[in-house]
Amino acid sequence: LRMSWGPERPYCIIYSTSTKRFALGRIVETWINKDNHKEWLLVKYNDKEKTVQRFNPNIIPLEIAIEFYHKYPQKFQPISFNDLIQILSVREAQMRNAYNQRQKKAQNMIMDIRQKFEDEHNKSLKENQILRDECDELKQKYDELKAKYDDLESKYDMSVAFSAPRHKNPIHRKTESTIAKEFYAW
């Protein structure tokens, strides 16, 4: 909570040493000391100004102060109605901004998911088309090879038919038993 203090979240509770009570404060300015690199806040409260470091125990976040106020109300100065309205209006604007940021973040996430889905879908369509083209090429090569095989087989059958003796069947193929008989006879 302390890290969120600044112009967009200006309200805090600060301890007034003069009244010995906590008062509503508004952070007007923040800066870092160049010599010691410590962060300082300029806080306005009760028509006064005070410079404190961000993690000083005399300044506490408004959200924590509400719980603290219920336990020790005598340690707090009364808050005016106008101050309360101002705090609520700033808090409402902060909540509205936070809601709008979350909504914008959710919309961006949905758009990113949708874009990734479309990219993946387009990629898969391209890959499918490439696979279809490769399948078509393979089918065409298969058909060409089958035609060559059929052509060679018919030429072989023709050569066997013309080279066979006339008394035998022109398309004569040896069976395993014929080959075995010839082998043992040899």
mmCIF file of N, CA and C in Angstrom, residues 39-140:
data_model
loop_
_atom_site.group_PDB
_atom_site.id
_atom_site.type_symbol
_atom_site.label_atom_id
_atom_site.label_comp_id
_atom_site.label_asym_id
_atom_site.label_seq_id
_atom_site.Cartn_x
_atom_site.Cartn_y
_atom_site.Cartn_z
ATOM 1 N N GLU A 39 13.609 8.065 -0.606
ATOM 2 C CA GLU A 39 12.403 8.659 -1.178
ATOM 3 C C GLU A 39 11.670 9.469 -0.113
ATOM 4 N N TRP A 40 11.245 10.663 -0.522
ATOM 5 C CA TRP A 40 10.561 11.573 0.403
ATOM 6 C C TRP A 40 9.183 11.926 -0.146
ATOM 7 N N LEU A 41 8.263 12.192 0.774
ATOM 8 C CA LEU A 41 6.902 12.599 0.430
ATOM 9 C C LEU A 41 6.611 13.931 1.090
ATOM 10 N N LEU A 42 5.971 14.826 0.352
ATOM 11 C CA LEU A 42 5.489 16.082 0.924
ATOM 12 C C LEU A 42 4.001 15.904 1.169
ATOM 13 N N VAL A 43 3.595 15.978 2.452
ATOM 14 C CA VAL A 43 2.215 15.717 2.841
ATOM 15 C C VAL A 43 1.599 16.990 3.407
ATOM 16 N N LYS A 44 0.410 17.328 2.918
ATOM 17 C CA LYS A 44 -0.346 18.464 3.455
ATOM 18 C C LYS A 44 -1.446 17.927 4.356
ATOM 19 N N TYR A 45 -1.606 18.573 5.540
ATOM 20 C CA TYR A 45 -2.667 18.183 6.466
ATOM 21 C C TYR A 45 -2.940 19.362 7.394
ATOM 22 N N ASN A 46 -4.177 19.601 7.755
ATOM 23 C CA ASN A 46 -4.580 20.679 8.683
ATOM 24 C C ASN A 46 -3.895 22.007 8.359
ATOM 25 N N ASP A 47 -3.856 22.399 7.121
ATOM 26 C CA ASP A 47 -3.192 23.632 6.669
ATOM 27 C C ASP A 47 -1.709 23.659 7.008
ATOM 28 N N LYS A 48 -1.090 22.513 7.132
ATOM 29 C CA LYS A 48 0.342 22.395 7.398
ATOM 30 C C LYS A 48 0.951 21.483 6.341
ATOM 31 N N GLU A 49 2.273 21.499 6.278
ATOM 32 C CA GLU A 49 3.012 20.592 5.388
ATOM 33 C C GLU A 49 4.072 19.870 6.198
ATOM 34 N N LYS A 50 4.323 18.627 5.805
ATOM 35 C CA LYS A 50 5.336 17.835 6.484
ATOM 36 C C LYS A 50 6.055 16.984 5.441
ATOM 37 N N THR A 51 7.388 16.901 5.578
ATOM 38 C CA THR A 51 8.184 16.063 4.698
ATOM 39 C C THR A 51 8.588 14.816 5.477
ATOM 40 N N VAL A 52 8.216 13.650 4.943
ATOM 41 C CA VAL A 52 8.529 12.374 5.599
ATOM 42 C C VAL A 52 8.987 11.367 4.558
ATOM 43 N N GLN A 53 9.705 10.354 5.018
ATOM 44 C CA GLN A 53 10.092 9.270 4.117
ATOM 45 C C GLN A 53 8.903 8.329 3.950
ATOM 46 N N ARG A 54 8.891 7.639 2.830
ATOM 47 C CA ARG A 54 7.760 6.769 2.496
ATOM 48 C C ARG A 54 7.487 5.716 3.577
ATOM 49 N N PHE A 55 8.500 5.156 4.197
ATOM 50 C CA PHE A 55 8.310 4.081 5.172
ATOM 51 C C PHE A 55 8.436 4.571 6.620
ATOM 52 N N ASN A 56 8.235 5.837 6.829
ATOM 53 C CA ASN A 56 8.250 6.399 8.177
ATOM 54 C C ASN A 56 7.023 5.891 8.942
ATOM 55 N N PRO A 57 7.182 5.480 10.217
ATOM 56 C CA PRO A 57 6.026 4.968 10.967
ATOM 57 C C PRO A 57 4.982 6.035 11.300
ATOM 58 N N ASN A 58 5.297 7.314 11.116
ATOM 59 C CA ASN A 58 4.335 8.387 11.397
ATOM 60 C C ASN A 58 3.350 8.616 10.258
ATOM 61 N N ILE A 59 3.488 7.861 9.189
ATOM 62 C CA ILE A 59 2.547 7.968 8.068
ATOM 63 C C ILE A 59 2.050 6.557 7.769
ATOM 64 N N ILE A 60 0.736 6.406 7.702
ATOM 65 C CA ILE A 60 0.172 5.072 7.484
ATOM 66 C C ILE A 60 -0.880 5.125 6.373
ATOM 67 N N PRO A 61 -1.050 4.002 5.677
ATOM 68 C CA PRO A 61 -2.056 3.953 4.611
ATOM 69 C C PRO A 61 -3.468 4.118 5.175
ATOM 70 N N LEU A 62 -4.329 4.706 4.405
ATOM 71 C CA LEU A 62 -5.712 4.964 4.797
ATOM 72 C C LEU A 62 -6.438 3.672 5.139
ATOM 73 N N GLU A 63 -6.201 2.613 4.365
ATOM 74 C CA GLU A 63 -6.885 1.339 4.597
ATOM 75 C C GLU A 63 -6.540 0.752 5.959
ATOM 76 N N ILE A 64 -5.277 0.881 6.370
ATOM 77 C CA ILE A 64 -4.855 0.378 7.684
ATOM 78 C C ILE A 64 -5.370 1.297 8.784
ATOM 79 N N ALA A 65 -5.418 2.592 8.508
ATOM 80 C CA ALA A 65 -5.860 3.568 9.509
ATOM 81 C C ALA A 65 -7.308 3.330 9.921
ATOM 82 N N ILE A 66 -8.134 2.812 9.025
ATOM 83 C CA ILE A 66 -9.543 2.562 9.360
ATOM 84 C C ILE A 66 -9.630 1.540 10.488
ATOM 85 N N GLU A 67 -8.846 0.463 10.377
ATOM 86 C CA GLU A 67 -8.830 -0.538 11.452
ATOM 87 C C GLU A 67 -8.256 0.066 12.737
ATOM 88 N N PHE A 68 -7.196 0.857 12.589
ATOM 89 C CA PHE A 68 -6.549 1.501 13.728
ATOM 90 C C PHE A 68 -7.507 2.476 14.413
ATOM 91 N N TYR A 69 -8.309 3.175 13.626
ATOM 92 C CA TYR A 69 -9.258 4.171 14.154
ATOM 93 C C TYR A 69 -10.296 3.508 15.062
ATOM 94 N N HIS A 70 -10.767 2.319 14.679
ATOM 95 C CA HIS A 70 -11.778 1.627 15.491
ATOM 96 C C HIS A 70 -11.211 1.211 16.846
ATOM 97 N N LYS A 71 -9.916 0.925 16.913
ATOM 98 C CA LYS A 71 -9.302 0.523 18.181
ATOM 99 C C LYS A 71 -8.956 1.727 19.063
ATOM 100 N N TYR A 72 -8.455 2.801 18.425
ATOM 101 C CA TYR A 72 -7.981 3.965 19.176
ATOM 102 C C TYR A 72 -8.569 5.262 18.617
ATOM 103 N N PRO A 73 -9.867 5.512 18.753
ATOM 104 C CA PRO A 73 -10.461 6.716 18.148
ATOM 105 C C PRO A 73 -9.941 8.016 18.751
ATOM 106 N N GLN A 74 -9.486 7.997 19.998
ATOM 107 C CA GLN A 74 -9.009 9.209 20.653
ATOM 108 C C GLN A 74 -7.701 9.713 20.050
ATOM 109 N N LYS A 75 -6.997 8.862 19.292
ATOM 110 C CA LYS A 75 -5.720 9.255 18.694
ATOM 111 C C LYS A 75 -5.899 9.932 17.334
ATOM 112 N N PHE A 76 -7.140 10.059 16.880
ATOM 113 C CA PHE A 76 -7.400 10.650 15.565
ATOM 114 C C PHE A 76 -8.121 11.986 15.703
ATOM 115 N N GLN A 77 -7.780 12.902 14.802
ATOM 116 C CA GLN A 77 -8.537 14.150 14.713
ATOM 117 C C GLN A 77 -9.796 13.870 13.906
ATOM 118 N N PRO A 78 -10.871 14.572 14.183
ATOM 119 C CA PRO A 78 -12.094 14.353 13.399
ATOM 120 C C PRO A 78 -11.862 14.706 11.924
ATOM 121 N N ILE A 79 -12.473 13.927 11.050
ATOM 122 C CA ILE A 79 -12.373 14.182 9.616
ATOM 123 C C ILE A 79 -13.625 14.931 9.186
ATOM 124 N N SER A 80 -13.427 16.018 8.432
ATOM 125 C CA SER A 80 -14.579 16.814 7.990
ATOM 126 C C SER A 80 -15.353 16.067 6.917
ATOM 127 N N PHE A 81 -16.602 16.473 6.745
ATOM 128 C CA PHE A 81 -17.462 15.852 5.735
ATOM 129 C C PHE A 81 -16.889 16.052 4.343
ATOM 130 N N ASN A 82 -16.362 17.260 4.074
ATOM 131 C CA ASN A 82 -15.772 17.540 2.751
ATOM 132 C C ASN A 82 -14.560 16.648 2.483
ATOM 133 N N ASP A 83 -13.730 16.444 3.524
ATOM 134 C CA ASP A 83 -12.581 15.549 3.363
ATOM 135 C C ASP A 83 -13.036 14.123 3.064
ATOM 136 N N LEU A 84 -14.071 13.696 3.768
ATOM 137 C CA LEU A 84 -14.599 12.352 3.559
ATOM 138 C C LEU A 84 -15.139 12.185 2.136
ATOM 139 N N ILE A 85 -15.869 13.184 1.651
ATOM 140 C CA ILE A 85 -16.395 13.159 0.273
ATOM 141 C C ILE A 85 -15.237 13.115 -0.713
ATOM 142 N N GLN A 86 -14.198 13.893 -0.450
ATOM 143 C CA GLN A 86 -13.043 13.918 -1.335
ATOM 144 C C GLN A 86 -12.367 12.546 -1.377
ATOM 145 N N ILE A 87 -12.192 11.943 -0.199
ATOM 146 C CA ILE A 87 -11.564 10.618 -0.127
ATOM 147 C C ILE A 87 -12.391 9.600 -0.905
ATOM 148 N N LEU A 88 -13.695 9.632 -0.690
ATOM 149 C CA LEU A 88 -14.567 8.670 -1.366
ATOM 150 C C LEU A 88 -14.568 8.869 -2.879
ATOM 151 N N SER A 89 -14.544 10.124 -3.319
ATOM 152 C CA SER A 89 -14.542 10.366 -4.772
ATOM 153 C C SER A 89 -13.223 9.907 -5.395
ATOM 154 N N VAL A 90 -12.111 10.147 -4.698
ATOM 155 C CA VAL A 90 -10.822 9.683 -5.206
ATOM 156 C C VAL A 90 -10.785 8.155 -5.219
ATOM 157 N N ARG A 91 -11.289 7.558 -4.135
ATOM 158 C CA ARG A 91 -11.319 6.092 -4.044
ATOM 159 C C ARG A 91 -12.200 5.495 -5.142
ATOM 160 N N GLU A 92 -13.338 6.149 -5.411
ATOM 161 C CA GLU A 92 -14.225 5.676 -6.476
ATOM 162 C C GLU A 92 -13.519 5.746 -7.834
ATOM 163 N N ALA A 93 -12.818 6.857 -8.068
ATOM 164 C CA ALA A 93 -12.087 6.997 -9.335
ATOM 165 C C ALA A 93 -10.986 5.939 -9.445
ATOM 166 N N GLN A 94 -10.308 5.657 -8.325
ATOM 167 C CA GLN A 94 -9.273 4.624 -8.336
ATOM 168 C C GLN A 94 -9.872 3.266 -8.659
ATOM 169 N N MET A 95 -10.998 2.955 -8.037
ATOM 170 C CA MET A 95 -11.645 1.667 -8.284
ATOM 171 C C MET A 95 -12.138 1.571 -9.726
ATOM 172 N N ARG A 96 -12.669 2.668 -10.249
ATOM 173 C CA ARG A 96 -13.132 2.681 -11.634
ATOM 174 C C ARG A 96 -11.955 2.457 -12.584
ATOM 175 N N ASN A 97 -10.830 3.151 -12.297
ATOM 176 C CA ASN A 97 -9.636 2.968 -13.136
ATOM 177 C C ASN A 97 -9.127 1.531 -13.065
ATOM 178 N N ALA A 98 -9.104 0.976 -11.843
ATOM 179 C CA ALA A 98 -8.648 -0.405 -11.682
ATOM 180 C C ALA A 98 -9.565 -1.357 -12.446
ATOM 181 N N TYR A 99 -10.881 -1.127 -12.361
ATOM 182 C CA TYR A 99 -11.834 -1.968 -13.090
ATOM 183 C C TYR A 99 -11.611 -1.846 -14.596
ATOM 184 N N ASN A 100 -11.453 -0.612 -15.078
ATOM 185 C CA ASN A 100 -11.231 -0.400 -16.514
ATOM 186 C C ASN A 100 -9.929 -1.052 -16.974
ATOM 187 N N GLN A 101 -8.891 -0.966 -16.144
ATOM 188 C CA GLN A 101 -7.620 -1.604 -16.506
ATOM 189 C C GLN A 101 -7.765 -3.119 -16.561
ATOM 190 N N ARG A 102 -8.472 -3.687 -15.572
ATOM 191 C CA ARG A 102 -8.687 -5.142 -15.587
ATOM 192 C C ARG A 102 -9.510 -5.555 -16.802
ATOM 193 N N GLN A 103 -10.527 -4.743 -17.111
ATOM 194 C CA GLN A 103 -11.367 -5.062 -18.266
ATOM 195 C C GLN A 103 -10.554 -4.972 -19.560
ATOM 196 N N LYS A 104 -9.720 -3.941 -19.674
ATOM 197 C CA LYS A 104 -8.881 -3.782 -20.867
ATOM 198 C C LYS A 104 -7.877 -4.931 -20.961
ATOM 199 N N LYS A 105 -7.313 -5.324 -19.812
ATOM 200 C CA LYS A 105 -6.369 -6.439 -19.793
ATOM 201 C C LYS A 105 -7.064 -7.730 -20.230
ATOM 202 N N ALA A 106 -8.294 -7.954 -19.739
ATOM 203 C CA ALA A 106 -9.050 -9.154 -20.119
ATOM 204 C C ALA A 106 -9.358 -9.133 -21.622
ATOM 205 N N GLN A 107 -9.748 -7.969 -22.148
ATOM 206 C CA GLN A 107 -10.030 -7.864 -23.578
ATOM 207 C C GLN A 107 -8.768 -8.145 -24.397
ATOM 208 N N ASN A 108 -7.631 -7.613 -23.940
ATOM 209 C CA ASN A 108 -6.374 -7.861 -24.647
ATOM 210 C C ASN A 108 -6.004 -9.337 -24.612
ATOM 211 N N MET A 109 -6.241 -9.975 -23.459
ATOM 212 C CA MET A 109 -5.956 -11.405 -23.362
ATOM 213 C C MET A 109 -6.844 -12.189 -24.315
ATOM 214 N N ILE A 110 -8.129 -11.830 -24.393
ATOM 215 C CA ILE A 110 -9.049 -12.515 -25.309
ATOM 216 C C ILE A 110 -8.605 -12.307 -26.748
ATOM 217 N N MET A 111 -8.213 -11.084 -27.077
ATOM 218 C CA MET A 111 -7.749 -10.798 -28.441
ATOM 219 C C MET A 111 -6.480 -11.598 -28.756
ATOM 220 N N ASP A 112 -5.560 -11.685 -27.780
ATOM 221 C CA ASP A 112 -4.334 -12.463 -27.989
ATOM 222 C C ASP A 112 -4.655 -13.933 -28.205
ATOM 223 N N ILE A 113 -5.555 -14.480 -27.379
ATOM 224 C CA ILE A 113 -5.937 -15.889 -27.515
ATOM 225 C C ILE A 113 -6.598 -16.129 -28.861
ATOM 226 N N ARG A 114 -7.488 -15.214 -29.250
ATOM 227 C CA ARG A 114 -8.164 -15.345 -30.541
ATOM 228 C C ARG A 114 -7.151 -15.294 -31.685
ATOM 229 N N GLN A 115 -6.183 -14.368 -31.593
ATOM 230 C CA GLN A 115 -5.167 -14.246 -32.641
ATOM 231 C C GLN A 115 -4.299 -15.504 -32.709
ATOM 232 N N LYS A 116 -3.910 -16.029 -31.538
ATOM 233 C CA LYS A 116 -3.113 -17.261 -31.518
ATOM 234 C C LYS A 116 -3.899 -18.417 -32.125
ATOM 235 N N PHE A 117 -5.189 -18.501 -31.791
ATOM 236 C CA PHE A 117 -6.024 -19.565 -32.358
ATOM 237 C C PHE A 117 -6.094 -19.432 -33.875
ATOM 238 N N GLU A 118 -6.317 -18.214 -34.369
ATOM 239 C CA GLU A 118 -6.393 -18.009 -35.818
ATOM 240 C C GLU A 118 -5.061 -18.344 -36.487
ATOM 241 N N ASP A 119 -3.948 -17.944 -35.852
ATOM 242 C CA ASP A 119 -2.629 -18.252 -36.415
ATOM 243 C C ASP A 119 -2.410 -19.762 -36.479
ATOM 244 N N GLU A 120 -2.743 -20.454 -35.388
ATOM 245 C CA GLU A 120 -2.579 -21.911 -35.363
ATOM 246 C C GLU A 120 -3.494 -22.581 -36.393
ATOM 247 N N HIS A 121 -4.717 -22.072 -36.498
ATOM 248 C CA HIS A 121 -5.666 -22.634 -37.468
ATOM 249 C C HIS A 121 -5.140 -22.441 -38.887
ATOM 250 N N ASN A 122 -4.679 -21.240 -39.201
ATOM 251 C CA ASN A 122 -4.134 -20.972 -40.538
ATOM 252 C C ASN A 122 -2.897 -21.830 -40.808
ATOM 253 N N LYS A 123 -2.065 -21.994 -39.771
ATOM 254 C CA LYS A 123 -0.870 -22.825 -39.914
ATOM 255 C C LYS A 123 -1.255 -24.273 -40.204
ATOM 256 N N SER A 124 -2.253 -24.775 -39.475
ATOM 257 C CA SER A 124 -2.673 -26.167 -39.706
ATOM 258 C C SER A 124 -3.307 -26.318 -41.087
ATOM 259 N N LEU A 125 -4.055 -25.303 -41.539
ATOM 260 C CA LEU A 125 -4.617 -25.368 -42.893
ATOM 261 C C LEU A 125 -3.510 -25.441 -43.944
ATOM 262 N N LYS A 126 -2.465 -24.632 -43.756
ATOM 263 C CA LYS A 126 -1.346 -24.658 -44.697
ATOM 264 C C LYS A 126 -0.646 -26.014 -44.663
ATOM 265 N N GLU A 127 -0.431 -26.521 -43.433
ATOM 266 C CA GLU A 127 0.215 -27.833 -43.317
ATOM 267 C C GLU A 127 -0.641 -28.922 -43.962
ATOM 268 N N ASN A 128 -1.946 -28.871 -43.777
ATOM 269 C CA ASN A 128 -2.846 -29.845 -44.406
ATOM 270 C C ASN A 128 -2.777 -29.755 -45.923
ATOM 271 N N GLN A 129 -2.719 -28.532 -46.441
ATOM 272 C CA GLN A 129 -2.630 -28.354 -47.884
ATOM 273 C C GLN A 129 -1.316 -28.914 -48.409
ATOM 274 N N ILE A 130 -0.234 -28.692 -47.671
ATOM 275 C CA ILE A 130 1.066 -29.237 -48.070
ATOM 276 C C ILE A 130 1.009 -30.762 -48.079
ATOM 277 N N LEU A 131 0.400 -31.353 -47.036
ATOM 278 C CA LEU A 131 0.272 -32.809 -46.985
ATOM 279 C C LEU A 131 -0.587 -33.338 -48.131
ATOM 280 N N ARG A 132 -1.675 -32.629 -48.443
ATOM 281 C CA ARG A 132 -2.517 -33.051 -49.573
ATOM 282 C C ARG A 132 -1.724 -33.004 -50.874
ATOM 283 N N ASP A 133 -0.964 -31.936 -51.065
ATOM 284 C CA ASP A 133 -0.150 -31.812 -52.281
ATOM 285 C C ASP A 133 0.878 -32.942 -52.366
ATOM 286 N N GLU A 134 1.530 -33.250 -51.216
ATOM 287 C CA GLU A 134 2.503 -34.345 -51.208
ATOM 288 C C GLU A 134 1.821 -35.678 -51.512
ATOM 289 N N CYS A 135 0.636 -35.882 -50.937
ATOM 290 C CA CYS A 135 -0.112 -37.118 -51.222
ATOM 291 C C CYS A 135 -0.470 -37.214 -52.702
ATOM 292 N N ASP A 136 -0.896 -36.101 -53.282
ATOM 293 C CA ASP A 136 -1.229 -36.092 -54.708
ATOM 294 C C ASP A 136 0.009 -36.429 -55.550
ATOM 295 N N GLU A 137 1.167 -35.840 -55.175
ATOM 296 C CA GLU A 137 2.404 -36.138 -55.904
ATOM 297 C C GLU A 137 2.762 -37.614 -55.788
ATOM 298 N N LEU A 138 2.660 -38.168 -54.570
ATOM 299 C CA LEU A 138 2.970 -39.584 -54.365
ATOM 300 C C LEU A 138 2.014 -40.480 -55.146
ATOM 301 N N LYS A 139 0.744 -40.120 -55.159
ATOM 302 C CA LYS A 139 -0.235 -40.909 -55.924
ATOM 303 C C LYS A 139 0.103 -40.869 -57.417
ATOM 304 N N GLN A 140 0.475 -39.698 -57.887
ATOM 305 C CA GLN A 140 0.835 -39.566 -59.301
ATOM 306 C C GLN A 140 2.078 -40.407 -59.611
#
